[in-house]
Amino acid sequence: MRDKPLVALAIVVVLAAIAVGYAVGRRKAPPPPSPAAETTTAYSPADNAGAPPASGQIDAIRRGIPVDQEGEPPLMARVENTDVKRNRAYPMQPPTIPHSIDNYQIDRNSNRCLLCHARANADKFQAPPVSVTHYMDRDDQFLATISPRRYFCNQCHVVQTDAKPLVANNFKDIDTILSGQIDQPQQKAN
Amino acid sequence: MGARIRSWLVAVWRTMRRPSVHYSLGFLVLGGFIAGVIFWGAFNTALEATNSEAFCTGCHEMRDNVFQELKATIHYTNRSGVRATCPDCHVPHRWTDKIARKMQASKEVWGKLFGTIDTREKFLDHRLELAEHEWARLKANDSLECRNCHNYASMDLTRQSARAAEIHKRWLGSGEKTCIDCHKGIAHHLPDMTGIPQG
Protein backbone atom coordinates (compact mmCIF):
# COMPACT_ATOMS: atom_id res chain seq x y z
CA MET A 1 0.00 0.00 0.00
CA ARG A 2 1.47 3.32 -1.13
CA ASP A 3 -0.52 5.69 1.17
CA LYS A 4 0.03 3.78 4.42
CA PRO A 5 1.95 6.66 6.07
CA LEU A 6 -0.84 9.06 5.10
CA VAL A 7 -3.46 7.02 6.97
CA ALA A 8 -1.18 6.76 10.00
CA LEU A 9 -0.71 10.55 9.95
CA ALA A 10 -4.46 11.15 9.77
CA ILE A 11 -5.05 8.89 12.79
CA VAL A 12 -2.42 10.72 14.80
CA VAL A 13 -3.94 14.11 13.94
CA VAL A 14 -7.44 12.99 15.00
CA LEU A 15 -6.16 11.54 18.27
CA ALA A 16 -4.28 14.76 19.02
CA ALA A 17 -7.38 16.84 18.35
CA ILE A 18 -9.41 14.67 20.74
CA ALA A 19 -6.76 14.95 23.44
CA VAL A 20 -6.58 18.75 23.17
CA GLY A 21 -10.37 19.09 23.12
CA TYR A 22 -10.68 16.92 26.20
CA ALA A 23 -8.10 18.92 28.14
CA VAL A 24 -9.67 22.29 27.25
CA GLY A 25 -13.22 21.10 28.00
CA ARG A 26 -12.15 19.77 31.40
CA ARG A 27 -10.62 23.03 32.46
CA LYS A 28 -13.67 25.10 31.46
CA ALA A 29 -16.40 22.84 32.92
CA PRO A 30 -17.98 23.95 36.24
CA PRO A 31 -17.29 21.63 39.14
CA PRO A 32 -19.76 18.77 39.32
CA PRO A 33 -22.64 19.67 41.69
CA SER A 34 -21.98 18.39 45.16
CA PRO A 35 -24.89 16.67 46.93
CA ALA A 36 -24.58 19.01 49.93
CA ALA A 37 -25.19 22.14 47.86
CA GLU A 38 -28.26 20.55 46.35
CA THR A 39 -30.03 19.90 49.66
CA THR A 40 -29.69 23.48 50.87
CA THR A 41 -31.66 24.88 47.96
CA ALA A 42 -34.11 22.01 47.84
CA TYR A 43 -37.62 22.34 49.12
CA SER A 44 -38.21 21.49 52.74
CA PRO A 45 -41.79 20.68 53.70
CA ALA A 46 -41.66 22.83 56.82
CA ASP A 47 -41.65 26.17 55.04
CA ASN A 48 -44.26 25.59 52.38
CA ALA A 49 -46.50 28.45 53.42
CA GLY A 50 -46.33 30.05 50.04
CA ALA A 51 -43.16 32.05 50.68
CA PRO A 52 -41.36 32.86 47.45
CA PRO A 53 -38.43 30.53 46.81
CA ALA A 54 -35.09 31.99 47.86
CA SER A 55 -33.68 31.86 44.35
CA GLY A 56 -35.82 34.88 43.53
CA GLN A 57 -37.58 33.03 40.78
CA ILE A 58 -41.34 32.83 40.98
CA ASP A 59 -42.52 29.29 40.76
CA ALA A 60 -46.14 29.52 41.82
CA ILE A 61 -47.08 26.08 40.63
CA ARG A 62 -44.35 23.91 42.21
CA ARG A 63 -43.02 26.41 44.77
CA GLY A 64 -39.45 25.24 44.18
CA ILE A 65 -40.16 21.58 44.84
CA PRO A 66 -38.10 19.26 42.59
CA VAL A 67 -40.23 17.61 39.95
CA ASP A 68 -39.62 14.13 41.34
CA GLN A 69 -41.01 15.04 44.75
CA GLU A 70 -44.57 15.46 45.92
CA GLY A 71 -45.14 18.75 47.69
CA GLU A 72 -47.65 19.43 50.43
CA PRO A 73 -50.26 21.92 49.23
CA PRO A 74 -50.29 25.16 51.22
CA LEU A 75 -53.38 25.95 53.27
CA MET A 76 -56.16 27.42 51.21
CA ALA A 77 -56.40 31.17 51.55
CA ARG A 78 -59.58 32.50 53.09
CA VAL A 79 -61.65 35.28 51.63
CA GLU A 80 -61.65 38.33 53.87
CA ASN A 81 -65.24 38.90 54.95
CA THR A 82 -64.77 41.79 57.36
CA ASP A 83 -67.21 44.26 55.74
CA VAL A 84 -64.64 47.04 56.18
CA LYS A 85 -63.99 49.09 53.05
CA ARG A 86 -60.39 49.29 51.87
CA ASN A 87 -58.53 52.26 50.50
CA ARG A 88 -58.32 52.71 46.76
CA ALA A 89 -54.81 53.11 45.40
CA TYR A 90 -55.94 55.70 42.88
CA PRO A 91 -59.25 57.49 42.28
CA MET A 92 -60.34 55.36 39.33
CA GLN A 93 -59.53 52.02 40.93
CA PRO A 94 -62.48 49.67 41.15
CA PRO A 95 -62.78 49.19 44.92
CA THR A 96 -62.03 45.66 46.16
CA ILE A 97 -64.98 43.76 47.56
CA PRO A 98 -64.99 43.78 51.38
CA HIS A 99 -67.27 40.74 51.73
CA SER A 100 -67.43 37.16 50.54
CA ILE A 101 -69.29 36.41 47.32
CA ASP A 102 -69.50 32.61 47.47
CA ASN A 103 -72.10 31.16 45.14
CA TYR A 104 -73.44 34.51 43.99
CA GLN A 105 -75.18 33.91 40.69
CA ILE A 106 -74.24 36.37 37.94
CA ASP A 107 -75.59 35.34 34.57
CA ARG A 108 -78.24 36.26 32.05
CA ASN A 109 -81.00 35.31 34.46
CA SER A 110 -79.97 37.04 37.61
CA ASN A 111 -77.28 39.30 39.05
CA ARG A 112 -76.90 38.76 42.76
CA CYS A 113 -74.64 41.81 43.21
CA LEU A 114 -77.35 44.12 41.95
CA LEU A 115 -79.74 42.75 44.54
CA CYS A 116 -77.88 44.94 47.03
CA HIS A 117 -75.93 47.39 44.88
CA ALA A 118 -78.73 48.54 42.61
CA ARG A 119 -79.78 52.13 43.05
CA ALA A 120 -83.26 51.11 44.20
CA ASN A 121 -82.16 48.72 46.94
CA ALA A 122 -79.66 50.87 48.81
CA ASP A 123 -82.04 51.56 51.67
CA LYS A 124 -82.91 47.93 52.21
CA PHE A 125 -79.39 46.47 52.31
CA GLN A 126 -77.35 49.54 53.28
CA ALA A 127 -74.91 48.82 50.46
CA PRO A 128 -73.25 51.60 48.42
CA PRO A 129 -75.12 51.82 45.10
CA VAL A 130 -72.99 51.45 41.98
CA SER A 131 -71.68 54.81 40.85
CA VAL A 132 -72.91 56.66 37.83
CA THR A 133 -70.09 55.33 35.62
CA HIS A 134 -71.82 51.94 35.76
CA TYR A 135 -74.71 53.37 33.77
CA MET A 136 -72.58 54.87 31.01
CA ASP A 137 -71.95 53.28 27.65
CA ARG A 138 -68.65 53.78 25.89
CA ASP A 139 -69.80 57.03 24.33
CA ASP A 140 -70.44 58.34 27.84
CA GLN A 141 -74.18 58.26 27.30
CA PHE A 142 -76.22 57.44 30.39
CA LEU A 143 -78.43 54.39 30.15
CA ALA A 144 -81.53 53.69 32.22
CA THR A 145 -80.22 50.37 33.44
CA ILE A 146 -76.78 49.05 34.27
CA SER A 147 -74.50 49.25 31.26
CA PRO A 148 -73.85 45.89 29.59
CA ARG A 149 -70.11 46.45 29.87
CA ARG A 150 -70.50 46.74 33.64
CA TYR A 151 -72.80 43.76 34.09
CA PHE A 152 -70.17 41.21 35.06
CA CYS A 153 -68.91 42.84 38.22
CA ASN A 154 -66.05 40.43 38.83
CA GLN A 155 -64.27 41.62 35.72
CA CYS A 156 -63.21 44.63 37.76
CA HIS A 157 -64.11 44.01 41.40
CA VAL A 158 -62.44 41.18 43.27
CA VAL A 159 -62.41 39.84 46.79
CA GLN A 160 -59.18 39.79 48.79
CA THR A 161 -57.78 36.74 50.56
CA ASP A 162 -55.30 36.38 53.40
CA ALA A 163 -52.75 34.71 51.09
CA LYS A 164 -49.18 36.02 51.25
CA PRO A 165 -48.23 38.08 48.20
CA LEU A 166 -45.94 36.18 45.83
CA VAL A 167 -44.11 39.28 44.70
CA ALA A 168 -43.30 42.44 46.58
CA ASN A 169 -45.05 45.59 45.43
CA ASN A 170 -43.52 49.03 45.73
CA PHE A 171 -46.40 50.97 44.30
CA LYS A 172 -46.69 54.47 45.79
CA ASP A 173 -49.95 56.31 45.57
CA ILE A 174 -50.11 59.89 44.40
CA ASP A 175 -50.37 61.33 47.90
CA THR A 176 -47.08 59.72 48.91
CA ILE A 177 -45.38 61.08 45.82
CA LEU A 178 -46.77 64.56 46.35
CA SER A 179 -45.74 64.68 50.00
CA GLY A 180 -42.31 63.38 49.02
CA GLN A 181 -41.94 66.25 46.59
CA ILE A 182 -42.82 68.82 49.21
CA ASP A 183 -40.14 67.44 51.52
CA GLN A 184 -37.47 67.70 48.82
CA PRO A 185 -36.22 71.13 47.78
CA GLN A 186 -38.02 72.25 44.63
CA GLN A 187 -35.82 71.63 41.62
CA LYS A 188 -37.70 73.68 39.10
CA ALA A 189 -39.77 76.69 39.82
CA ASN A 190 -43.13 76.35 38.09
CA MET B 1 -127.39 -7.16 35.27
CA GLY B 2 -128.36 -4.51 37.87
CA ALA B 3 -130.41 -7.07 39.80
CA ARG B 4 -127.49 -9.55 39.81
CA ILE B 5 -125.12 -6.99 41.32
CA ARG B 6 -127.74 -5.98 43.85
CA SER B 7 -128.34 -9.51 45.06
CA TRP B 8 -124.58 -10.03 45.31
CA LEU B 9 -124.18 -6.85 47.34
CA VAL B 10 -127.02 -7.87 49.63
CA ALA B 11 -125.31 -11.24 50.23
CA VAL B 12 -122.06 -9.56 51.13
CA TRP B 13 -123.85 -7.16 53.43
CA ARG B 14 -125.57 -10.10 55.23
CA THR B 15 -122.29 -11.93 55.77
CA MET B 16 -120.62 -8.83 57.13
CA ARG B 17 -123.49 -8.23 59.59
CA ARG B 18 -123.77 -11.79 60.88
CA PRO B 19 -121.76 -12.36 64.09
CA SER B 20 -118.79 -14.65 63.68
CA VAL B 21 -119.47 -18.29 64.59
CA HIS B 22 -115.92 -19.66 64.18
CA TYR B 23 -113.64 -17.07 65.82
CA SER B 24 -113.70 -15.73 69.35
CA LEU B 25 -114.23 -12.07 70.02
CA GLY B 26 -110.73 -11.86 71.52
CA PHE B 27 -109.16 -13.29 68.38
CA LEU B 28 -111.00 -10.87 66.18
CA VAL B 29 -110.11 -7.84 68.28
CA LEU B 30 -106.46 -8.84 68.55
CA GLY B 31 -106.29 -9.82 64.89
CA GLY B 32 -107.84 -6.53 63.88
CA PHE B 33 -105.35 -4.68 66.07
CA ILE B 34 -102.33 -6.47 64.62
CA ALA B 35 -103.57 -6.01 61.07
CA GLY B 36 -104.00 -2.33 61.84
CA VAL B 37 -100.47 -2.04 63.18
CA ILE B 38 -99.06 -3.77 60.11
CA PHE B 39 -101.07 -1.57 57.79
CA TRP B 40 -100.03 1.59 59.66
CA GLY B 41 -96.38 0.51 59.58
CA ALA B 42 -96.48 -0.27 55.89
CA PHE B 43 -98.08 3.07 55.19
CA ASN B 44 -95.44 4.93 57.14
CA THR B 45 -92.62 2.92 55.59
CA ALA B 46 -93.92 3.77 52.15
CA LEU B 47 -94.10 7.41 53.18
CA GLU B 48 -90.55 7.32 54.48
CA ALA B 49 -89.28 5.64 51.32
CA THR B 50 -90.74 8.38 49.18
CA ASN B 51 -89.23 10.94 51.55
CA SER B 52 -85.58 10.41 50.71
CA GLU B 53 -83.19 12.08 48.34
CA ALA B 54 -82.56 8.78 46.58
CA PHE B 55 -86.26 8.64 45.72
CA CYS B 56 -86.36 12.19 44.40
CA THR B 57 -83.24 11.79 42.30
CA GLY B 58 -84.62 8.53 40.93
CA CYS B 59 -86.27 10.65 38.26
CA HIS B 60 -83.91 12.11 35.74
CA GLU B 61 -85.94 15.34 35.72
CA MET B 62 -84.85 15.92 39.29
CA ARG B 63 -81.39 14.34 39.08
CA ASP B 64 -80.07 16.04 35.95
CA ASN B 65 -81.27 19.53 36.73
CA VAL B 66 -81.84 20.59 40.31
CA PHE B 67 -79.70 17.94 42.00
CA GLN B 68 -76.59 18.80 39.97
CA GLU B 69 -76.96 22.43 40.96
CA LEU B 70 -77.49 21.60 44.62
CA LYS B 71 -74.13 19.82 44.68
CA ALA B 72 -72.20 23.08 44.35
CA THR B 73 -73.95 24.78 47.27
CA ILE B 74 -73.39 24.97 51.01
CA HIS B 75 -76.33 22.70 51.67
CA TYR B 76 -74.53 19.78 50.03
CA THR B 77 -71.10 20.11 51.65
CA ASN B 78 -69.97 22.45 54.39
CA ARG B 79 -67.59 22.59 57.31
CA SER B 80 -70.13 21.23 59.80
CA GLY B 81 -71.06 18.24 57.67
CA VAL B 82 -74.80 18.71 58.08
CA ARG B 83 -76.68 17.98 54.87
CA ALA B 84 -79.97 19.40 53.73
CA THR B 85 -81.62 16.89 51.42
CA CYS B 86 -84.50 17.54 49.03
CA PRO B 87 -87.24 16.51 51.48
CA ASP B 88 -85.76 18.77 54.17
CA CYS B 89 -86.60 21.79 52.07
CA HIS B 90 -89.49 20.53 50.03
CA VAL B 91 -91.65 18.30 52.26
CA PRO B 92 -92.83 19.68 55.57
CA HIS B 93 -91.84 17.61 58.57
CA ARG B 94 -95.21 17.88 60.29
CA TRP B 95 -97.44 14.97 59.47
CA THR B 96 -100.61 16.68 58.22
CA ASP B 97 -98.57 18.99 56.02
CA LYS B 98 -96.73 15.95 54.79
CA ILE B 99 -99.88 14.30 53.48
CA ALA B 100 -101.02 17.57 51.94
CA ARG B 101 -97.69 17.88 50.11
CA LYS B 102 -97.86 14.29 48.93
CA MET B 103 -101.29 14.88 47.44
CA GLN B 104 -99.89 17.80 45.51
CA ALA B 105 -96.98 15.64 44.42
CA SER B 106 -99.28 13.28 42.54
CA LYS B 107 -99.31 16.07 39.98
CA GLU B 108 -95.64 15.36 39.37
CA VAL B 109 -96.49 11.81 38.36
CA TRP B 110 -98.75 13.29 35.72
CA GLY B 111 -95.92 15.54 34.69
CA LYS B 112 -93.67 12.51 34.41
CA LEU B 113 -96.22 10.63 32.33
CA PHE B 114 -96.77 13.51 29.95
CA GLY B 115 -93.14 14.59 29.95
CA THR B 116 -93.68 18.24 30.84
CA ILE B 117 -90.02 18.69 31.77
CA ASP B 118 -88.33 15.61 30.35
CA THR B 119 -85.59 17.55 28.54
CA ARG B 120 -83.29 20.26 29.81
CA GLU B 121 -84.87 22.77 27.43
CA LYS B 122 -88.38 22.00 28.58
CA PHE B 123 -87.21 22.20 32.18
CA LEU B 124 -85.70 25.64 31.64
CA ASP B 125 -88.91 26.79 29.95
CA HIS B 126 -90.98 25.65 32.93
CA ARG B 127 -88.48 26.56 35.60
CA LEU B 128 -89.90 29.95 36.52
CA GLU B 129 -93.35 28.47 37.00
CA LEU B 130 -92.07 25.65 39.22
CA ALA B 131 -89.92 28.03 41.23
CA GLU B 132 -92.86 30.37 41.74
CA HIS B 133 -94.87 27.53 43.27
CA GLU B 134 -92.05 26.92 45.73
CA TRP B 135 -91.63 30.59 46.58
CA ALA B 136 -95.39 30.92 47.15
CA ARG B 137 -95.36 27.89 49.41
CA LEU B 138 -92.39 29.08 51.47
CA LYS B 139 -93.77 32.59 51.69
CA ALA B 140 -97.14 31.28 52.87
CA ASN B 141 -95.66 29.09 55.61
CA ASP B 142 -93.10 31.71 56.70
CA SER B 143 -90.20 29.59 55.39
CA LEU B 144 -91.12 26.72 57.67
CA GLU B 145 -88.64 24.31 56.09
CA CYS B 146 -85.72 26.70 56.48
CA ARG B 147 -86.71 27.34 60.06
CA ASN B 148 -86.75 23.62 60.84
CA CYS B 149 -82.96 23.93 60.74
CA HIS B 150 -82.26 27.66 61.04
CA ASN B 151 -83.94 29.33 63.99
CA TYR B 152 -83.69 33.09 64.27
CA ALA B 153 -83.89 32.88 68.06
CA SER B 154 -80.79 30.66 68.04
CA MET B 155 -78.76 32.72 65.59
CA ASP B 156 -75.72 34.27 67.25
CA LEU B 157 -75.69 37.52 65.32
CA THR B 158 -72.27 38.45 66.71
CA ARG B 159 -70.86 35.44 64.90
CA GLN B 160 -72.42 36.33 61.59
CA SER B 161 -70.75 38.70 59.18
CA ALA B 162 -71.62 42.32 59.92
CA ARG B 163 -73.56 42.49 56.69
CA ALA B 164 -75.73 39.48 57.54
CA ALA B 165 -76.23 40.41 61.20
CA GLU B 166 -77.42 43.92 60.45
CA ILE B 167 -79.87 42.78 57.81
CA HIS B 168 -81.23 39.90 59.86
CA LYS B 169 -81.75 42.06 62.91
CA ARG B 170 -83.57 44.67 60.89
CA TRP B 171 -85.85 42.52 58.74
CA LEU B 172 -86.05 39.13 60.43
CA GLY B 173 -86.12 40.38 64.00
CA SER B 174 -89.03 42.63 63.16
CA GLY B 175 -90.79 39.79 61.37
CA GLU B 176 -91.24 41.94 58.28
CA LYS B 177 -89.59 39.48 55.92
CA THR B 178 -89.01 35.78 55.76
CA CYS B 179 -85.99 33.77 54.62
CA ILE B 180 -87.18 33.15 51.08
CA ASP B 181 -87.66 36.88 50.43
CA CYS B 182 -83.89 37.37 50.44
CA HIS B 183 -82.45 33.90 49.94
CA LYS B 184 -83.98 32.84 46.64
CA GLY B 185 -81.70 30.59 44.64
CA ILE B 186 -79.95 29.27 47.74
CA ALA B 187 -80.08 25.68 46.49
CA HIS B 188 -80.54 25.85 42.71
CA HIS B 189 -79.85 28.24 39.86
CA LEU B 190 -82.40 30.95 39.37
CA PRO B 191 -84.62 31.32 36.30
CA ASP B 192 -84.92 34.68 34.52
CA MET B 193 -85.61 37.05 37.39
CA THR B 194 -86.63 40.19 35.52
CA GLY B 195 -89.53 41.77 37.32
CA ILE B 196 -89.44 39.39 40.28
CA PRO B 197 -88.76 41.15 43.56
CA GLN B 198 -85.80 39.77 45.50
CA GLY B 199 -85.12 40.95 48.98
XYZ file of C-alpha atoms in Angstrom:
389
model
C 0.000 0.000 0.000
C 1.469 3.321 -1.128
C -0.524 5.688 1.170
C 0.026 3.779 4.421
C 1.952 6.655 6.074
C -0.836 9.064 5.098
C -3.456 7.024 6.973
C -1.182 6.761 10.001
C -0.709 10.554 9.947
C -4.465 11.147 9.773
C -5.053 8.892 12.790
C -2.418 10.722 14.799
C -3.945 14.114 13.938
C -7.437 12.993 14.995
C -6.158 11.541 18.273
C -4.280 14.756 19.018
C -7.377 16.843 18.351
C -9.411 14.669 20.738
C -6.758 14.950 23.436
C -6.580 18.749 23.168
C -10.366 19.086 23.124
C -10.680 16.916 26.198
C -8.097 18.918 28.136
C -9.671 22.289 27.247
C -13.217 21.105 27.999
C -12.149 19.768 31.395
C -10.625 23.027 32.463
C -13.671 25.097 31.458
C -16.404 22.839 32.925
C -17.975 23.946 36.243
C -17.286 21.626 39.142
C -19.762 18.774 39.320
C -22.637 19.669 41.694
C -21.979 18.387 45.164
C -24.888 16.672 46.933
C -24.582 19.010 49.929
C -25.188 22.137 47.859
C -28.260 20.552 46.355
C -30.026 19.899 49.657
C -29.690 23.479 50.866
C -31.657 24.880 47.957
C -34.108 22.014 47.837
C -37.623 22.338 49.123
C -38.215 21.488 52.741
C -41.791 20.678 53.699
C -41.659 22.832 56.822
C -41.654 26.172 55.044
C -44.257 25.595 52.377
C -46.499 28.454 53.419
C -46.335 30.055 50.036
C -43.163 32.052 50.681
C -41.361 32.856 47.447
C -38.426 30.532 46.814
C -35.086 31.990 47.855
C -33.679 31.861 44.349
C -35.820 34.884 43.527
C -37.582 33.033 40.780
C -41.338 32.834 40.976
C -42.518 29.288 40.760
C -46.136 29.523 41.817
C -47.079 26.082 40.634
C -44.352 23.908 42.213
C -43.022 26.406 44.775
C -39.448 25.238 44.176
C -40.160 21.583 44.841
C -38.095 19.256 42.585
C -40.227 17.613 39.948
C -39.617 14.131 41.336
C -41.006 15.038 44.752
C -44.570 15.458 45.923
C -45.136 18.753 47.692
C -47.650 19.425 50.426
C -50.257 21.916 49.233
C -50.291 25.159 51.219
C -53.380 25.948 53.268
C -56.157 27.422 51.212
C -56.400 31.166 51.554
C -59.583 32.505 53.092
C -61.650 35.279 51.628
C -61.650 38.334 53.871
C -65.235 38.904 54.947
C -64.771 41.793 57.365
C -67.206 44.265 55.741
C -64.636 47.035 56.181
C -63.993 49.091 53.052
C -60.387 49.292 51.868
C -58.531 52.262 50.501
C -58.315 52.714 46.762
C -54.809 53.109 45.401
C -55.935 55.704 42.878
C -59.250 57.486 42.284
C -60.340 55.360 39.326
C -59.527 52.025 40.928
C -62.479 49.666 41.155
C -62.780 49.188 44.921
C -62.032 45.664 46.157
C -64.978 43.758 47.562
C -64.991 43.781 51.382
C -67.272 40.744 51.733
C -67.430 37.155 50.538
C -69.288 36.406 47.320
C -69.505 32.612 47.471
C -72.099 31.158 45.138
C -73.437 34.515 43.986
C -75.181 33.906 40.687
C -74.236 36.368 37.944
C -75.594 35.341 34.571
C -78.243 36.259 32.046
C -81.003 35.311 34.456
C -79.965 37.042 37.613
C -77.277 39.295 39.051
C -76.904 38.763 42.760
C -74.643 41.812 43.206
C -77.352 44.116 41.953
C -79.744 42.754 44.539
C -77.875 44.936 47.033
C -75.930 47.393 44.884
C -78.734 48.540 42.612
C -79.783 52.127 43.054
C -83.261 51.109 44.196
C -82.157 48.716 46.938
C -79.656 50.872 48.808
C -82.037 51.559 51.674
C -82.907 47.928 52.209
C -79.395 46.466 52.311
C -77.354 49.540 53.278
C -74.907 48.821 50.456
C -73.254 51.602 48.423
C -75.121 51.821 45.105
C -72.991 51.448 41.984
C -71.680 54.806 40.847
C -72.906 56.662 37.828
C -70.094 55.330 35.620
C -71.822 51.940 35.755
C -74.714 53.371 33.768
C -72.577 54.869 31.013
C -71.947 53.280 27.646
C -68.645 53.782 25.890
C -69.805 57.029 24.334
C -70.437 58.339 27.844
C -74.182 58.264 27.302
C -76.219 57.445 30.392
C -78.430 54.395 30.154
C -81.529 53.693 32.215
C -80.221 50.368 33.440
C -76.775 49.050 34.275
C -74.495 49.254 31.257
C -73.852 45.889 29.586
C -70.106 46.447 29.871
C -70.503 46.742 33.640
C -72.802 43.760 34.092
C -70.173 41.205 35.062
C -68.914 42.842 38.216
C -66.045 40.433 38.831
C -64.274 41.623 35.721
C -63.205 44.627 37.764
C -64.113 44.011 41.401
C -62.441 41.177 43.268
C -62.406 39.844 46.786
C -59.182 39.788 48.793
C -57.777 36.743 50.560
C -55.301 36.382 53.398
C -52.745 34.711 51.089
C -49.184 36.018 51.252
C -48.231 38.080 48.201
C -45.940 36.185 45.835
C -44.108 39.282 44.696
C -43.298 42.442 46.582
C -45.052 45.587 45.427
C -43.518 49.034 45.733
C -46.404 50.969 44.297
C -46.685 54.473 45.785
C -49.951 56.314 45.569
C -50.108 59.886 44.398
C -50.371 61.334 47.901
C -47.080 59.721 48.906
C -45.377 61.080 45.823
C -46.770 64.562 46.346
C -45.744 64.681 49.996
C -42.305 63.380 49.018
C -41.940 66.255 46.585
C -42.823 68.818 49.206
C -40.138 67.439 51.523
C -37.474 67.701 48.825
C -36.222 71.134 47.783
C -38.021 72.245 44.626
C -35.824 71.628 41.625
C -37.701 73.683 39.096
C -39.771 76.690 39.822
C -43.130 76.353 38.089
C -127.385 -7.165 35.274
C -128.356 -4.513 37.874
C -130.412 -7.069 39.802
C -127.486 -9.549 39.810
C -125.117 -6.989 41.319
C -127.745 -5.985 43.851
C -128.344 -9.511 45.064
C -124.585 -10.032 45.311
C -124.176 -6.852 47.341
C -127.024 -7.874 49.631
C -125.312 -11.243 50.227
C -122.060 -9.562 51.133
C -123.846 -7.158 53.432
C -125.568 -10.101 55.232
C -122.288 -11.927 55.772
C -120.624 -8.827 57.135
C -123.489 -8.233 59.593
C -123.774 -11.795 60.878
C -121.760 -12.357 64.087
C -118.792 -14.650 63.681
C -119.472 -18.291 64.592
C -115.920 -19.663 64.181
C -113.640 -17.066 65.822
C -113.698 -15.734 69.350
C -114.232 -12.072 70.016
C -110.728 -11.862 71.524
C -109.156 -13.287 68.377
C -111.001 -10.873 66.177
C -110.109 -7.839 68.283
C -106.461 -8.840 68.549
C -106.294 -9.815 64.886
C -107.838 -6.526 63.881
C -105.355 -4.678 66.068
C -102.330 -6.474 64.618
C -103.573 -6.012 61.074
C -104.002 -2.327 61.845
C -100.468 -2.040 63.181
C -99.064 -3.771 60.113
C -101.074 -1.571 57.788
C -100.026 1.588 59.661
C -96.383 0.512 59.578
C -96.476 -0.270 55.891
C -98.082 3.072 55.188
C -95.436 4.934 57.140
C -92.619 2.923 55.590
C -93.918 3.765 52.154
C -94.099 7.415 53.180
C -90.546 7.315 54.478
C -89.280 5.638 51.322
C -90.737 8.383 49.184
C -89.231 10.937 51.546
C -85.576 10.411 50.712
C -83.186 12.080 48.344
C -82.556 8.777 46.581
C -86.262 8.645 45.720
C -86.355 12.192 44.398
C -83.240 11.786 42.296
C -84.625 8.527 40.926
C -86.274 10.654 38.265
C -83.911 12.106 35.735
C -85.936 15.338 35.717
C -84.854 15.917 39.290
C -81.388 14.342 39.080
C -80.068 16.038 35.952
C -81.269 19.534 36.733
C -81.842 20.593 40.314
C -79.699 17.937 41.999
C -76.593 18.802 39.967
C -76.963 22.433 40.963
C -77.490 21.604 44.620
C -74.125 19.823 44.684
C -72.197 23.082 44.351
C -73.947 24.776 47.271
C -73.386 24.974 51.006
C -76.333 22.696 51.675
C -74.531 19.778 50.029
C -71.100 20.114 51.651
C -69.972 22.450 54.387
C -67.591 22.594 57.312
C -70.127 21.226 59.804
C -71.056 18.236 57.666
C -74.803 18.711 58.077
C -76.680 17.979 54.866
C -79.969 19.403 53.732
C -81.621 16.886 51.417
C -84.496 17.542 49.032
C -87.242 16.505 51.477
C -85.757 18.766 54.170
C -86.604 21.792 52.072
C -89.495 20.527 50.028
C -91.653 18.304 52.259
C -92.830 19.684 55.574
C -91.841 17.611 58.570
C -95.215 17.878 60.288
C -97.442 14.966 59.472
C -100.610 16.676 58.218
C -98.566 18.994 56.024
C -96.727 15.947 54.795
C -99.878 14.302 53.481
C -101.023 17.567 51.941
C -97.693 17.883 50.109
C -97.862 14.289 48.927
C -101.289 14.878 47.437
C -99.890 17.801 45.514
C -96.983 15.643 44.417
C -99.275 13.280 42.538
C -99.310 16.068 39.977
C -95.645 15.362 39.370
C -96.486 11.809 38.365
C -98.750 13.293 35.716
C -95.916 15.536 34.693
C -93.671 12.508 34.407
C -96.217 10.631 32.329
C -96.773 13.514 29.953
C -93.144 14.587 29.949
C -93.683 18.242 30.840
C -90.016 18.692 31.773
C -88.327 15.614 30.351
C -85.589 17.551 28.535
C -83.292 20.257 29.809
C -84.865 22.773 27.433
C -88.377 22.003 28.585
C -87.211 22.203 32.178
C -85.703 25.644 31.638
C -88.909 26.791 29.948
C -90.980 25.646 32.929
C -88.483 26.557 35.601
C -89.898 29.950 36.518
C -93.354 28.471 37.000
C -92.072 25.649 39.217
C -89.919 28.033 41.230
C -92.864 30.367 41.737
C -94.866 27.531 43.267
C -92.047 26.920 45.727
C -91.633 30.594 46.583
C -95.389 30.923 47.146
C -95.364 27.887 49.411
C -92.387 29.078 51.469
C -93.768 32.591 51.691
C -97.142 31.284 52.867
C -95.661 29.092 55.606
C -93.102 31.711 56.705
C -90.200 29.588 55.387
C -91.124 26.723 57.669
C -88.636 24.311 56.090
C -85.716 26.697 56.483
C -86.706 27.340 60.064
C -86.746 23.624 60.842
C -82.959 23.934 60.738
C -82.261 27.661 61.043
C -83.936 29.335 63.991
C -83.693 33.092 64.272
C -83.886 32.884 68.063
C -80.792 30.656 68.043
C -78.761 32.725 65.593
C -75.722 34.270 67.253
C -75.688 37.523 65.320
C -72.275 38.449 66.707
C -70.857 35.443 64.902
C -72.424 36.334 61.587
C -70.751 38.697 59.179
C -71.621 42.319 59.923
C -73.561 42.487 56.686
C -75.728 39.482 57.543
C -76.227 40.414 61.198
C -77.423 43.922 60.452
C -79.874 42.779 57.806
C -81.231 39.902 59.861
C -81.753 42.060 62.914
C -83.570 44.667 60.892
C -85.846 42.524 58.738
C -86.048 39.132 60.432
C -86.121 40.380 64.001
C -89.031 42.630 63.157
C -90.794 39.790 61.367
C -91.241 41.943 58.280
C -89.593 39.478 55.920
C -89.014 35.779 55.758
C -85.993 33.770 54.617
C -87.183 33.146 51.076
C -87.665 36.880 50.426
C -83.892 37.370 50.440
C -82.448 33.900 49.938
C -83.976 32.836 46.644
C -81.701 30.592 44.643
C -79.947 29.271 47.741
C -80.080 25.679 46.485
C -80.541 25.848 42.713
C -79.848 28.241 39.862
C -82.396 30.954 39.365
C -84.616 31.321 36.295
C -84.916 34.679 34.516
C -85.615 37.047 37.394
C -86.627 40.192 35.523
C -89.535 41.768 37.323
C -89.440 39.395 40.276
C -88.763 41.153 43.565
C -85.800 39.769 45.496
C -85.119 40.950 48.980
